[in-house]
Short mmCIF file of C-alpha atoms and ligand atoms in Angstrom, two decimals:
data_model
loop_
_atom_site.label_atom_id
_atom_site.label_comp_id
_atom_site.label_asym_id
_atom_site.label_seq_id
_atom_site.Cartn_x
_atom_site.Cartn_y
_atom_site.Cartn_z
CA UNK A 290 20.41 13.98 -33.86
CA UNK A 291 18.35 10.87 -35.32
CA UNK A 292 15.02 12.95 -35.32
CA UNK A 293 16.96 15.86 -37.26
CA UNK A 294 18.45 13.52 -39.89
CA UNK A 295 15.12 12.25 -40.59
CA UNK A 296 13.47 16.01 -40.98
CA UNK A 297 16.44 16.72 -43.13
CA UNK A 298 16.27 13.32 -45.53
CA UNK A 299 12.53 14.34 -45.77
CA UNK A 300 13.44 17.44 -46.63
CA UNK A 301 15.48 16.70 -49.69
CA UNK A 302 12.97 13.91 -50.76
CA UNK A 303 10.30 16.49 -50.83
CA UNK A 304 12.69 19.23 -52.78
CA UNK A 305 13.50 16.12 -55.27
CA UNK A 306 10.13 15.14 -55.67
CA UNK A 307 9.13 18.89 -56.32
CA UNK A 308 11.93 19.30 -58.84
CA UNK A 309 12.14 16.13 -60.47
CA UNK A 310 10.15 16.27 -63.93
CA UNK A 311 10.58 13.40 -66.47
CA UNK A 312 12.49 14.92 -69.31
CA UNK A 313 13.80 13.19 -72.54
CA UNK A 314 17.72 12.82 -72.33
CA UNK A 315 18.52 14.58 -75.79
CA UNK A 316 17.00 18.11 -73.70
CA UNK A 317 20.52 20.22 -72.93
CA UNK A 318 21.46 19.24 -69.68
CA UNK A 319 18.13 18.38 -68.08
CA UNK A 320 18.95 18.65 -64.58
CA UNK A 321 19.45 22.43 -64.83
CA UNK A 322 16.52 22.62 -66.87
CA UNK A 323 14.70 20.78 -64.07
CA UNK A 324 15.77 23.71 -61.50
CA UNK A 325 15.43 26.12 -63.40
CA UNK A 326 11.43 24.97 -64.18
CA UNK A 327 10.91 24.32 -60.35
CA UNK A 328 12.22 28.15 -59.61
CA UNK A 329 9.71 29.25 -62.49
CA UNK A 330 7.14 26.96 -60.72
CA UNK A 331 7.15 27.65 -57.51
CA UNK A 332 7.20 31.85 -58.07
CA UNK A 333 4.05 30.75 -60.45
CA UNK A 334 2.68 28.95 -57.11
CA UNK A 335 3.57 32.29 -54.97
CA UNK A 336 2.23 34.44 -57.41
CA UNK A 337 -1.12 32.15 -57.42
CA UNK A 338 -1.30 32.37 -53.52
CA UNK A 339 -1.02 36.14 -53.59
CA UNK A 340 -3.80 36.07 -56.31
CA UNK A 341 -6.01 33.64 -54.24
CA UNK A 342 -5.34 36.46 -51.09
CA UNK A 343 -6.72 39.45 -53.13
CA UNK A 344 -3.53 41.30 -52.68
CA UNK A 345 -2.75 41.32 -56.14
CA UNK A 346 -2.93 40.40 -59.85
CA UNK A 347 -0.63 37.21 -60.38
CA UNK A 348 0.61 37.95 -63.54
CA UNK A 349 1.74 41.66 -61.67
CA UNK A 350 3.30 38.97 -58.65
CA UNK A 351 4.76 37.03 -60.82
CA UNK A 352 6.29 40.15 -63.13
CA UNK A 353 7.59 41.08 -59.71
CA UNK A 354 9.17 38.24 -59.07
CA UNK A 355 10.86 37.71 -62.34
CA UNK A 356 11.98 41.22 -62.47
CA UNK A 357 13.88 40.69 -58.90
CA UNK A 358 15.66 37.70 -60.10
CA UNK A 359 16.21 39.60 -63.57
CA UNK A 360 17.22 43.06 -61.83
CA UNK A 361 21.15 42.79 -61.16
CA UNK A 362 22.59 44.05 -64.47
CA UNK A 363 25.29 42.02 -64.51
CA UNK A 364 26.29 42.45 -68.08
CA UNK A 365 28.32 45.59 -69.34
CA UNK A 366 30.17 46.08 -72.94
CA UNK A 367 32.51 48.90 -72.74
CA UNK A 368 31.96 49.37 -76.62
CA UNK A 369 27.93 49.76 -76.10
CA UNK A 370 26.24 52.61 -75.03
CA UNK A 371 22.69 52.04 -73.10
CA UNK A 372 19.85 54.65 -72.94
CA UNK A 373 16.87 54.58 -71.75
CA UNK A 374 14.28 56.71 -73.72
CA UNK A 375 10.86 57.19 -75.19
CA UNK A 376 9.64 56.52 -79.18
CA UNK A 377 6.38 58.60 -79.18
CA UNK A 378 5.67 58.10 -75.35
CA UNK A 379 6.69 54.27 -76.01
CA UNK A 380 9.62 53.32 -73.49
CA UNK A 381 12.46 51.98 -75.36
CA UNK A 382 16.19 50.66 -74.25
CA UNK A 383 18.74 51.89 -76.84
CA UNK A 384 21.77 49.71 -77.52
CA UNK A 385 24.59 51.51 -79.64
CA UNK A 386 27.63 49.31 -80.86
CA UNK A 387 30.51 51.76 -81.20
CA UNK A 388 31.29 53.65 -84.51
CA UNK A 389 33.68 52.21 -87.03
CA UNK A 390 35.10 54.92 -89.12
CA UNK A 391 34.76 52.20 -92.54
CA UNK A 392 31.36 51.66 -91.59
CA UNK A 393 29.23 55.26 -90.90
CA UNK A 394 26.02 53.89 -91.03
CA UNK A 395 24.96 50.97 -88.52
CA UNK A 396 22.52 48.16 -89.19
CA UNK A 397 19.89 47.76 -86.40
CA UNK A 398 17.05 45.43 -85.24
CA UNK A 399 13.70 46.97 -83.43
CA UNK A 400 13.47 43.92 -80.53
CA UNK A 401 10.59 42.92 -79.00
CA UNK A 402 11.03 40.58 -75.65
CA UNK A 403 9.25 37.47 -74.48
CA UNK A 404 6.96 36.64 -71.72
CA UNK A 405 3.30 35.41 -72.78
CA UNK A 406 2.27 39.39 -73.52
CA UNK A 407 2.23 39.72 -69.96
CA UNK A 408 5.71 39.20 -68.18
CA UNK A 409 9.52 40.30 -68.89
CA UNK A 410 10.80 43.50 -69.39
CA UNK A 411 13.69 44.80 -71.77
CA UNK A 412 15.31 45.75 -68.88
CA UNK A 413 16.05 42.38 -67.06
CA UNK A 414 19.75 41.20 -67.24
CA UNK A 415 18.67 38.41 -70.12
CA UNK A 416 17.75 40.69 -72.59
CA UNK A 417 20.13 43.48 -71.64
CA UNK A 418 22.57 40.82 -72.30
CA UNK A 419 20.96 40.02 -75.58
CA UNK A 420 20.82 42.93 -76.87
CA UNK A 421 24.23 44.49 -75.66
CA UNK A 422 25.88 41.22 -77.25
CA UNK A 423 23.64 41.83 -80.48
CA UNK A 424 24.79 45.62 -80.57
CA UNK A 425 28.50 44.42 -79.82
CA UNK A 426 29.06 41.70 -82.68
CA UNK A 427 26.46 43.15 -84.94
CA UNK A 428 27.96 46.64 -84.91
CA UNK A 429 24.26 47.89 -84.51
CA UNK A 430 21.60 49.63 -82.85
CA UNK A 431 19.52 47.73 -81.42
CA UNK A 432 15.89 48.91 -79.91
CA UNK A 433 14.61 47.26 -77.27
CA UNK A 434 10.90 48.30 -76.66
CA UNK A 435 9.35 48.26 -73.02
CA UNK A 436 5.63 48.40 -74.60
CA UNK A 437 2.93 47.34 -71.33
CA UNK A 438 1.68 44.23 -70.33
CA UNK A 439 -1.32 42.32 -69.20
CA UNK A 440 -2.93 42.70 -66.98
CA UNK A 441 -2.31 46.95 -67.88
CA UNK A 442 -3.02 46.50 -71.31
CA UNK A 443 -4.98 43.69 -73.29
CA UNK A 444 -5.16 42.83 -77.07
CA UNK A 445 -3.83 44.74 -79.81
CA UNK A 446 -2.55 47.36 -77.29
CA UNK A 447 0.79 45.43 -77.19
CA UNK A 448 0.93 45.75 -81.07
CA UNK A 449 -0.04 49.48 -80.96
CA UNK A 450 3.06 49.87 -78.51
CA UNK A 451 5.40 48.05 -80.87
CA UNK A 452 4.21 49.79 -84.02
CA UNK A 453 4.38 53.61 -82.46
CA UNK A 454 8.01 52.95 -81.22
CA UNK A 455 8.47 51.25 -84.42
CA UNK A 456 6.89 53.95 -87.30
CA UNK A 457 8.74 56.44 -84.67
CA UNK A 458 12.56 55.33 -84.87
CA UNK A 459 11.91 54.70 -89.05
CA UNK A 460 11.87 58.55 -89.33
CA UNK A 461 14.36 59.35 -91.53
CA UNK A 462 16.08 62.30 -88.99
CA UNK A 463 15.70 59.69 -86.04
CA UNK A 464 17.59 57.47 -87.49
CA UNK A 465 20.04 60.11 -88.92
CA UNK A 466 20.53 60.76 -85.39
CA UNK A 467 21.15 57.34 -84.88
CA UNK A 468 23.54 56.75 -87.77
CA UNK A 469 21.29 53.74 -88.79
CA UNK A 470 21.44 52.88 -92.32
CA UNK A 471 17.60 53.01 -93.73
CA UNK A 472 18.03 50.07 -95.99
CA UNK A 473 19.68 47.53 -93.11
CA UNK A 474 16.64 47.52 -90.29
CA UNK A 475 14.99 44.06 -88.93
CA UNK A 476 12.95 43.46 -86.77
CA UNK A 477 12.65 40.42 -84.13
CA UNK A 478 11.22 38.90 -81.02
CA UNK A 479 11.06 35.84 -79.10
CA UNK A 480 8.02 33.94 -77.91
CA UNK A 481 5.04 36.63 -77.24
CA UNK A 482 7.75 39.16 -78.71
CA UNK A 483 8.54 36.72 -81.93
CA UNK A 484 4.12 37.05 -82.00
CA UNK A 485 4.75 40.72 -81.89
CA UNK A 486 6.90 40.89 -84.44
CA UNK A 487 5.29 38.33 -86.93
CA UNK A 488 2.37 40.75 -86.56
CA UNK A 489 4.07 44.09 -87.07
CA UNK A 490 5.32 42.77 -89.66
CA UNK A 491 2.28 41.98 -91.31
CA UNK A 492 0.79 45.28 -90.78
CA UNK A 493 4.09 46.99 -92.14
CA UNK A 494 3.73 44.63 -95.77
CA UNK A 495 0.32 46.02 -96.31
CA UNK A 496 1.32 49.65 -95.94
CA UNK A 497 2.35 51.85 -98.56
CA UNK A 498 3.94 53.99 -96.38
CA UNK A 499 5.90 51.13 -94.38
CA UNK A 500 6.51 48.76 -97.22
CA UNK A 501 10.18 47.79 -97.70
CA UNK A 502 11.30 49.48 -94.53
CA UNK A 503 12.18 45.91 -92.80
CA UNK A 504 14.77 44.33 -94.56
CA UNK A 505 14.26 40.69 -91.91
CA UNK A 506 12.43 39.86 -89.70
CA UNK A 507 13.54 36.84 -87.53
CA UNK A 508 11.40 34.85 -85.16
CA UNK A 509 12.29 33.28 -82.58
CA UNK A 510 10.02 30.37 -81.42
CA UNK A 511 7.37 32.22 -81.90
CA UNK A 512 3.63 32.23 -80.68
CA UNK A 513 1.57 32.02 -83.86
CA UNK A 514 -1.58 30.39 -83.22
CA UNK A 515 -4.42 30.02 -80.63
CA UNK A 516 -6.79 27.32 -82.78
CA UNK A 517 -5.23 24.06 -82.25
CA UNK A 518 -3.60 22.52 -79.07
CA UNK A 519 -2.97 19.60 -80.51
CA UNK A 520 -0.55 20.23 -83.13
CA UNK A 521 2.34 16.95 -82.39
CA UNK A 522 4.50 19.53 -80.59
CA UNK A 523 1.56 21.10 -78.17
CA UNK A 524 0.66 17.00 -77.69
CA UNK A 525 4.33 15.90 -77.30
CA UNK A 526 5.46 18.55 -74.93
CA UNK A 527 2.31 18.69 -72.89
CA UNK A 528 3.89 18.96 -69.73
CA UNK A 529 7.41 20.24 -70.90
CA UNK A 530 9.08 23.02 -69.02
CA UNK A 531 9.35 26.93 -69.42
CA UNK A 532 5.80 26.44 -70.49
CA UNK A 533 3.00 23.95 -70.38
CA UNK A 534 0.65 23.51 -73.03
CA UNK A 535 -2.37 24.46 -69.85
CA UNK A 536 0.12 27.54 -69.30
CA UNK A 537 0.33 28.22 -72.97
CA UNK A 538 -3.51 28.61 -73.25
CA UNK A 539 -3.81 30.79 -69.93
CA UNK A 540 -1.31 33.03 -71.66
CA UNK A 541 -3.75 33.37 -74.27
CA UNK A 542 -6.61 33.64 -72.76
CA UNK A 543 -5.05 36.31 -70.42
CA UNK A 544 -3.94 38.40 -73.52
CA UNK A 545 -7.70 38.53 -74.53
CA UNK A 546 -9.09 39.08 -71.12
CA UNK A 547 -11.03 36.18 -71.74
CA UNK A 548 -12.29 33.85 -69.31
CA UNK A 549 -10.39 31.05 -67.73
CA UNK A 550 -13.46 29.34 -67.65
CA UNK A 551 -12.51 28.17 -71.65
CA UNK A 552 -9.11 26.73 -70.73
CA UNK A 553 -10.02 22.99 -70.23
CA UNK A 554 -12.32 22.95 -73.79
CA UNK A 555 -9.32 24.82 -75.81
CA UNK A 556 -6.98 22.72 -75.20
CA UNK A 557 -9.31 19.60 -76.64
CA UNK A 558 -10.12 22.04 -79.63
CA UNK A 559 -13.43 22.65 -78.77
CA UNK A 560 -13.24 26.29 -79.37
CA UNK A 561 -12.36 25.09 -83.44
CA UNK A 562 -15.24 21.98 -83.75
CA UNK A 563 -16.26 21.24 -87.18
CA UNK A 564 -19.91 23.22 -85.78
CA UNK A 565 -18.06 26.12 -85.41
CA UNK A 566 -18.96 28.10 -88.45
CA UNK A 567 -16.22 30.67 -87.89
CA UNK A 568 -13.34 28.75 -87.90
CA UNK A 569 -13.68 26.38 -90.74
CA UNK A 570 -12.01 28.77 -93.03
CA UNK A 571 -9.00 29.28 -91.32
CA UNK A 572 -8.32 25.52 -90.62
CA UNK A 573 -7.03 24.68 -93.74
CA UNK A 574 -4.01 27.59 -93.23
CA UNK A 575 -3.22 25.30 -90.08
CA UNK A 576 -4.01 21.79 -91.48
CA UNK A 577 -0.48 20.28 -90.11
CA UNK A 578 -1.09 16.91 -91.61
CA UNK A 579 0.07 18.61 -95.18
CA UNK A 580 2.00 21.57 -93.42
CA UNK A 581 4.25 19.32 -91.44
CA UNK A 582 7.08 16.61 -92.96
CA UNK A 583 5.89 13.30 -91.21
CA UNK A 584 8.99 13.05 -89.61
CA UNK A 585 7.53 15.54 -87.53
CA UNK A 586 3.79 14.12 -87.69
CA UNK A 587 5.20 11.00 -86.42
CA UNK A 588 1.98 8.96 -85.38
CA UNK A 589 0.41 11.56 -83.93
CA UNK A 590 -3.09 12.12 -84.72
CA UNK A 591 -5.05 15.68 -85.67
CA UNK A 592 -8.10 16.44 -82.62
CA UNK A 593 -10.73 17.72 -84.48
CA UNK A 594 -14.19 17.80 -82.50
CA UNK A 595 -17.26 17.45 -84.58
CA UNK A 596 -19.24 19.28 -81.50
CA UNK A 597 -17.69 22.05 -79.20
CA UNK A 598 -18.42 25.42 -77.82
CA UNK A 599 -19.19 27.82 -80.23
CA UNK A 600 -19.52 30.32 -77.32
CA UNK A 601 -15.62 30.80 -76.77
CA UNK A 602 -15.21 32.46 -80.06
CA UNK A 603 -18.01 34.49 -80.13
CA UNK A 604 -17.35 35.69 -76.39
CA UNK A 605 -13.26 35.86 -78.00
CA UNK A 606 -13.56 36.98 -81.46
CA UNK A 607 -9.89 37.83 -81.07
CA UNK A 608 -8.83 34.15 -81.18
CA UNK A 609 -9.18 33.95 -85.22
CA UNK A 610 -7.84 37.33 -85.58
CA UNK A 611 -4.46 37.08 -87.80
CA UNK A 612 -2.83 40.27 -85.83
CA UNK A 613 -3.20 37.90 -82.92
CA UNK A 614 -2.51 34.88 -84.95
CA UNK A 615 -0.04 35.40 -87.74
CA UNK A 616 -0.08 32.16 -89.21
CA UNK A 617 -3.83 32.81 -90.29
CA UNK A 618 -2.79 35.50 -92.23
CA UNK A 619 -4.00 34.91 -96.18
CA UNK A 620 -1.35 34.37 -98.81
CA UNK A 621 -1.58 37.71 -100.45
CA UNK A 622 -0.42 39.04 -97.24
CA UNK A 623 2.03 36.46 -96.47
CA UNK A 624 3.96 37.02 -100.25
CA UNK A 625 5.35 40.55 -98.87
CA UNK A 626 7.07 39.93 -95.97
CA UNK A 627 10.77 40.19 -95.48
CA UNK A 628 13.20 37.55 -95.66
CA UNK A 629 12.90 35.26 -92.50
CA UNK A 630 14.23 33.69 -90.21
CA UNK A 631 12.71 30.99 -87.91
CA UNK A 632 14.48 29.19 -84.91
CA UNK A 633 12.46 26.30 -83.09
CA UNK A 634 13.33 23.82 -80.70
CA UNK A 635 12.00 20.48 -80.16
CA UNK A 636 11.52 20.73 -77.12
CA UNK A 637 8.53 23.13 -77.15
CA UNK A 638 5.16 23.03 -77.60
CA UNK A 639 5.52 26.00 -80.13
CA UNK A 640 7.84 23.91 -82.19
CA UNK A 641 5.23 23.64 -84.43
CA UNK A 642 3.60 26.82 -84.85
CA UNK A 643 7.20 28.22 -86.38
CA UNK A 644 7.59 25.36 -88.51
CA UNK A 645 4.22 25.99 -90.17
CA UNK A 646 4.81 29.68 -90.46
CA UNK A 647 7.90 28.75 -92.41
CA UNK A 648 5.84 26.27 -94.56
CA UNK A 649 3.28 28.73 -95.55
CA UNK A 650 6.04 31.83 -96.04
CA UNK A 651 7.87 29.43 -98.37
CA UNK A 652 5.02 28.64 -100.30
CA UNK A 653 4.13 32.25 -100.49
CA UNK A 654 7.34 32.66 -101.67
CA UNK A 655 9.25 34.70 -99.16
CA UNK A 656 12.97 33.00 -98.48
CA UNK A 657 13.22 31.68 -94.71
CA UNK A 658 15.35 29.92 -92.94
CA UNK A 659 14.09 27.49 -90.31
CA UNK A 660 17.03 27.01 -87.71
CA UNK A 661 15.85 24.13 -85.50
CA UNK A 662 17.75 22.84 -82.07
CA UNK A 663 17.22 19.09 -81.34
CA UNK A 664 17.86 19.60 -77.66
CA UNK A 665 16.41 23.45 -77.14
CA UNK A 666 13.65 24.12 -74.78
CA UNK A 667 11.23 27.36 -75.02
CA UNK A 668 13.18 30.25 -74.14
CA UNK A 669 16.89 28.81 -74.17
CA UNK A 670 18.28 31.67 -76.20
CA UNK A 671 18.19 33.99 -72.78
CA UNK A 672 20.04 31.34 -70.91
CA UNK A 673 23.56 32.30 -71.50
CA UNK A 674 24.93 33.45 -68.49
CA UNK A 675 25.12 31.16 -64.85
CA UNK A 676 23.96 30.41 -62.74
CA UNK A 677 20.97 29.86 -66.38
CA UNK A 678 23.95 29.05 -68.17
CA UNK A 679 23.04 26.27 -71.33
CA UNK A 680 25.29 25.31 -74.01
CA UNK A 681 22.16 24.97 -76.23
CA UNK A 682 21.35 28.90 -74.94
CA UNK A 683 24.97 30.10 -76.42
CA UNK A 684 24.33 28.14 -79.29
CA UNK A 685 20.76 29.43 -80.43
CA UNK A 686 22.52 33.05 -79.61
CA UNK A 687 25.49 32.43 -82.04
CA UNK A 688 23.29 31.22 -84.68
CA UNK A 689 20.60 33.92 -84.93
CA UNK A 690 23.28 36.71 -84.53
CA UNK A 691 25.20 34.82 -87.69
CA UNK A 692 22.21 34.89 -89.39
CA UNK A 693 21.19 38.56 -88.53
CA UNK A 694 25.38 39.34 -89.71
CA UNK A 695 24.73 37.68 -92.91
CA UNK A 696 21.20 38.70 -94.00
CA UNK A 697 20.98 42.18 -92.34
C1 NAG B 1725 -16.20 19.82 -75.55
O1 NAG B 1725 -17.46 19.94 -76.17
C2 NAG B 1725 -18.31 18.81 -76.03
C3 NAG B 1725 -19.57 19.05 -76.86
O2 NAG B 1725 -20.17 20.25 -76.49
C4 NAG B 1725 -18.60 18.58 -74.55
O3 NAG B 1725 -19.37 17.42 -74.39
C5 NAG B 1725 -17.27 18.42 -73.80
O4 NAG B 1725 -17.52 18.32 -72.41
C6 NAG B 1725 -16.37 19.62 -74.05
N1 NAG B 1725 -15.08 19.39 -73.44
C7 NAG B 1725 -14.51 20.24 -72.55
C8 NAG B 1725 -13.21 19.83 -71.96
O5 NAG B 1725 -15.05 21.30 -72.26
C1 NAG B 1726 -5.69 18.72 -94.44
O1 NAG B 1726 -4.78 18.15 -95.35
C2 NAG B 1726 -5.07 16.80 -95.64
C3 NAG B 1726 -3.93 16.24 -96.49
O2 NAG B 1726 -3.58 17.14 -97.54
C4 NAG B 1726 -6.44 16.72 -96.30
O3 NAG B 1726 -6.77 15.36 -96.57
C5 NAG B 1726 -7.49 17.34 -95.38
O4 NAG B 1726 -8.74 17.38 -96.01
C6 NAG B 1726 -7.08 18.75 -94.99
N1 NAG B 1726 -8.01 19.24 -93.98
C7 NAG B 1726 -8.50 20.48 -93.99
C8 NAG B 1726 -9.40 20.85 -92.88
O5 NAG B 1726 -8.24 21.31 -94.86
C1 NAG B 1727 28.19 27.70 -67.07
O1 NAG B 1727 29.05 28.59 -66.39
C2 NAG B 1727 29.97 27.97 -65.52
C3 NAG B 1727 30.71 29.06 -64.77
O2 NAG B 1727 31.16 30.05 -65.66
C4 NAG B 1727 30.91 27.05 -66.33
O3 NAG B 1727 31.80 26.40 -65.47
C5 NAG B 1727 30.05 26.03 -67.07
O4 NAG B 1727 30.88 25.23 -67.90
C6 NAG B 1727 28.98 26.72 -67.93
N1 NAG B 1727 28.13 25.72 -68.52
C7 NAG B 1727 27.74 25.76 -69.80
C8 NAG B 1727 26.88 24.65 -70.26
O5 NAG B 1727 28.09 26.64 -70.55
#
C-alpha cells in the first residue's frame, strides 16, 4: 500500500514536471496550453526515437501520429457538402455552403493548411472543421488543397502544388461548375500554409495572366522569413509552445533539405553576418528596429554577427529566396498584391514576421489589416473544439471569418 502510494506520487511529480512549462499568465488558459504542448512533445520525442531506430522518417512518425489524433471527423454541417477530388492531379477537399436562391454565385477561398511544410493534412478534424464552418457562415466554396510534404517533396514543390490546384479551379468553366463568382476568390493559409499563400500570391501579382484573380489574401501567422532569429518575438518566445524558436529553424531547414548541422549558427544569425555578401541586401527589407513600433521593440536588441558562416547560404541558396521568404520580396512586387489581412498573436515567435509583412505591404501601399491577439499562441485558430477547446481559438476564428464576410 505505502510502496504503491509512493510509485504513484512519483508518478504524477514526473507527469507535472514533464508538463509544467513557465508560461506568462495573459496566454489563454495556460494550463491547457501546457497539455496540449506536452502531447505535441512527447509524439515529437516518439517520433525522434523511431527516427534514431531507422524505422522511419520522423517527420513521416510524427505526420502519423498527428493524423491519428486528427482522424475522427467529428464535425458535420448538414448545409455543406464535402468532396474529395483532384485540381490537375493536385488532391483537394471541396467545401460547398448550400445555394441561396438571392445569391447564385458563391464567394470562395483556395486554403492552404499549416504544419512547418511537412505535417497536417486538410483532412484532419481541425481543418475540416475550419473549413466546413468557413463554407457554412461564408456561404462559400472553400478549397482545401492536400499538396505533399517533406520529407516527399522539398522546396518550391509545395508551391508548385498550391499554384496547379490553384491556376486549375480559376478556370472560368471550373468555377462555373462550381457556381463561384470570378470576382469574389481569396486565398489563405496558416503558418507554413499562410507562407504558401503569401508566396502564391506573389507569383499570381506578377502574372499577366493571374493578375486580379485574388480579390484577398489573408494570412494567418504566417512564416515569412528564415534570416533573422532574433527578431523580439523569435527572442521573447524562445521556448514558447506549439513551436520553439530551435523547432522553428528545423522546420526550415527540413523544407530545404538542408543540413541540421546549421541549426545552432542560424539561430545566432550567423547564416546573415555582416561578411556574408549575399545577404546584406535583403537586410534592410527586415531591419525591425524601423519596421517595428517600439512598443513591440521593447528593449530588445537586433543580433547582428560581424563574422559567421558564409557556407550555410551557399550550401542553402534557398534561404534568401523571396518564394521561400515573402517578406524579402522588393516593393515593386509587394504594390500588387490584394487587400490583406494579417492575424498574429503575441504569443509566437512569428509574431513578428506578420507584423513586418504588414509594415512593408502598407508602405507599398496595399490596404491590410493586422488583427493581433494579446493572449494567442501559434496555431490557436484550429483549437475550437474539446477536448483543444480555447476561447482565444473561437475568437481568432470569428474574427478572420468577419473579415473574409466583409472584404470578400
Ligand atoms: C558563429 O560564427 C562565429 C564566427 O565564425 C563562430 O565563432 C561561432 O562559433 C558561430 N556560432 C555558432 C553557434 O555556430
Ligand atoms: C535599420 O534601421 C535603423 C533605423 O532606421 C538604421 O539606423 C539602420 O542603419 C538600419 N539597418 C540596416 C541594416 O538597414
Ligand atoms: C470547452 O468545451 C467544454 C465542453 O464543451 C466547455 O465546457 C468549455 O467551457 C469549453 N471551453 C472554452 C474555453 O471554450
Amino acid at each position: 500500500m505505502r510502496s504503491s502510494s509512493v510509485v504513484l506520487i512519483a508518478l504524477v511529480a514526473l507527469a507535472a514536471y514533464y508538463i509544467y512549462i513557465p508560461l506568462p499568465s495573459s496566454v489563454s488558459e495556460p494550463w491547457k496550453l501546457m497539455l496540449l504542448d506536452a502531447t505535441f512533445r512527447g509524439a515529437q520525442q516518439v517520433s525522434n526515437l523511431i527516427h534514431c531506430l531507422g524505422l522511419s522518417h520522423h517527420l513521416l512518425a510524427l505526420n502519423f501520429i498527428i493524423l491519428s489524433f486528427g482522424k475522427k471527423s467529428a464535425w458535420s454541417s448538414a448545409r455543406v457538402k464535402v468532396t474529395d477530388t483532384d485540381f490537375d492531379s493536385v488532391e483537394v477537399r471541396v467545401f460547398e455552403g448550400s445555394p441561396k436562391p438571392e445569391e447564385p454565385l458563391k464567394r470562395s477561398v483556395v486554403y492552404i493548411h499549416g504544419g512547418g511544410w511537412a505535417l497536417g493534412s486538410a483532412k484532419i478534424k481541425y481543418y475540416d472543421e475550419l473549413c466546413t464552418v468557413m463554407a457554412e457562415e461564408l456561404n462559400a466554396v472553400i478549397v482545401s488543397i492536400e499538396y505533399r510534404l517533406v520529407p516527399e517533396v522539398y522546396f518550391p514543390a509545395q508551391i508548385h502544388d498550391v499554384v496547379r490546384a490553384t491556376k486549375y479551379f480559376l478556370q472560368p468553366e471550373v468555377l462555373q461548375k462550381y457556381s463561384v463568382d470570378p470576382g469574389r476568390i481569396g486565398i489563405s493559409g496558416d503558418s507554413a500554409g499562410g507562407n504558401l499563400a503569401a508566396a502564391v500570391s506573389q507569383q499570381f501579382s506578377q502574372d499577366a495572366n493571374l493578375k486580379n484573380k485574388l480579390k484577398v489574401q489573408a494570412l494567418i501567422y504566417p512564416v515569412l522569413q528564415a534570416l533573422d532569429f532574433n527578431t523580439p518575438s523569435y527572442q521573447q518566445n524562445v521556448n514558447t509552445p506549439i513551436v520553439s524558436r530551435h523547432t522553428m529553424v528545423k522546420y526550415w531547414v527540413d523544407y530545404f533539405k538542408g543540413n541540421h548541422d546549421f541549426v545552432q549558427a542560424m539561430i545566432v544569425n550567423n547564416h546573415t553576418s555582416l561578411d556574408v555578401g549575399e545577404a546584406a541586401a535583403l537586410r534592410a527589407r527586415l531591419n525591425w528596429t524601423s519596421l517595428l513600433p517600439t512598443s513591440i521593440t521593447k528593449n530588445y536588441k537586433p543580433v547582428v554577427q560581424t563574422t559567421g558562416n558564409a557556407r550555410i547560404v551557399r550550401e542553402i541558396p534557398q534561404l534568401l529566396d523571396a518564394r521561400s521568404a515573402p517578406l524579402i520580396a522588393a516593393q515593386e512586387v509587394l504594390q500588387h498584391l490584394p487587400k490583406t489581412y494579417i492575424l498574429t498573436c503575441e504569443h509566437d515567435v512569428l509574431r513578428d514576421d506578420g507584423i513586418m509583412y504588414a509594415k512593408r505591404l502598407e508602405s507599398a501601399g496595399v490596404k491590410v489589416t493586422l488583427d493581433h491577439f494579446e493572449d494567442g499562441f501559434h496555431g490557436c485558430m484550429i483549437f475550437t473544439s474539446w477536448p483543444t477547446n480555447f476561447s482565444v481559438g473561437l475568437r481568432t476564428r470569428n474574427s478572420y471569418i468577419k473579415w473574409l464576410d466583409q472584404n470578400l
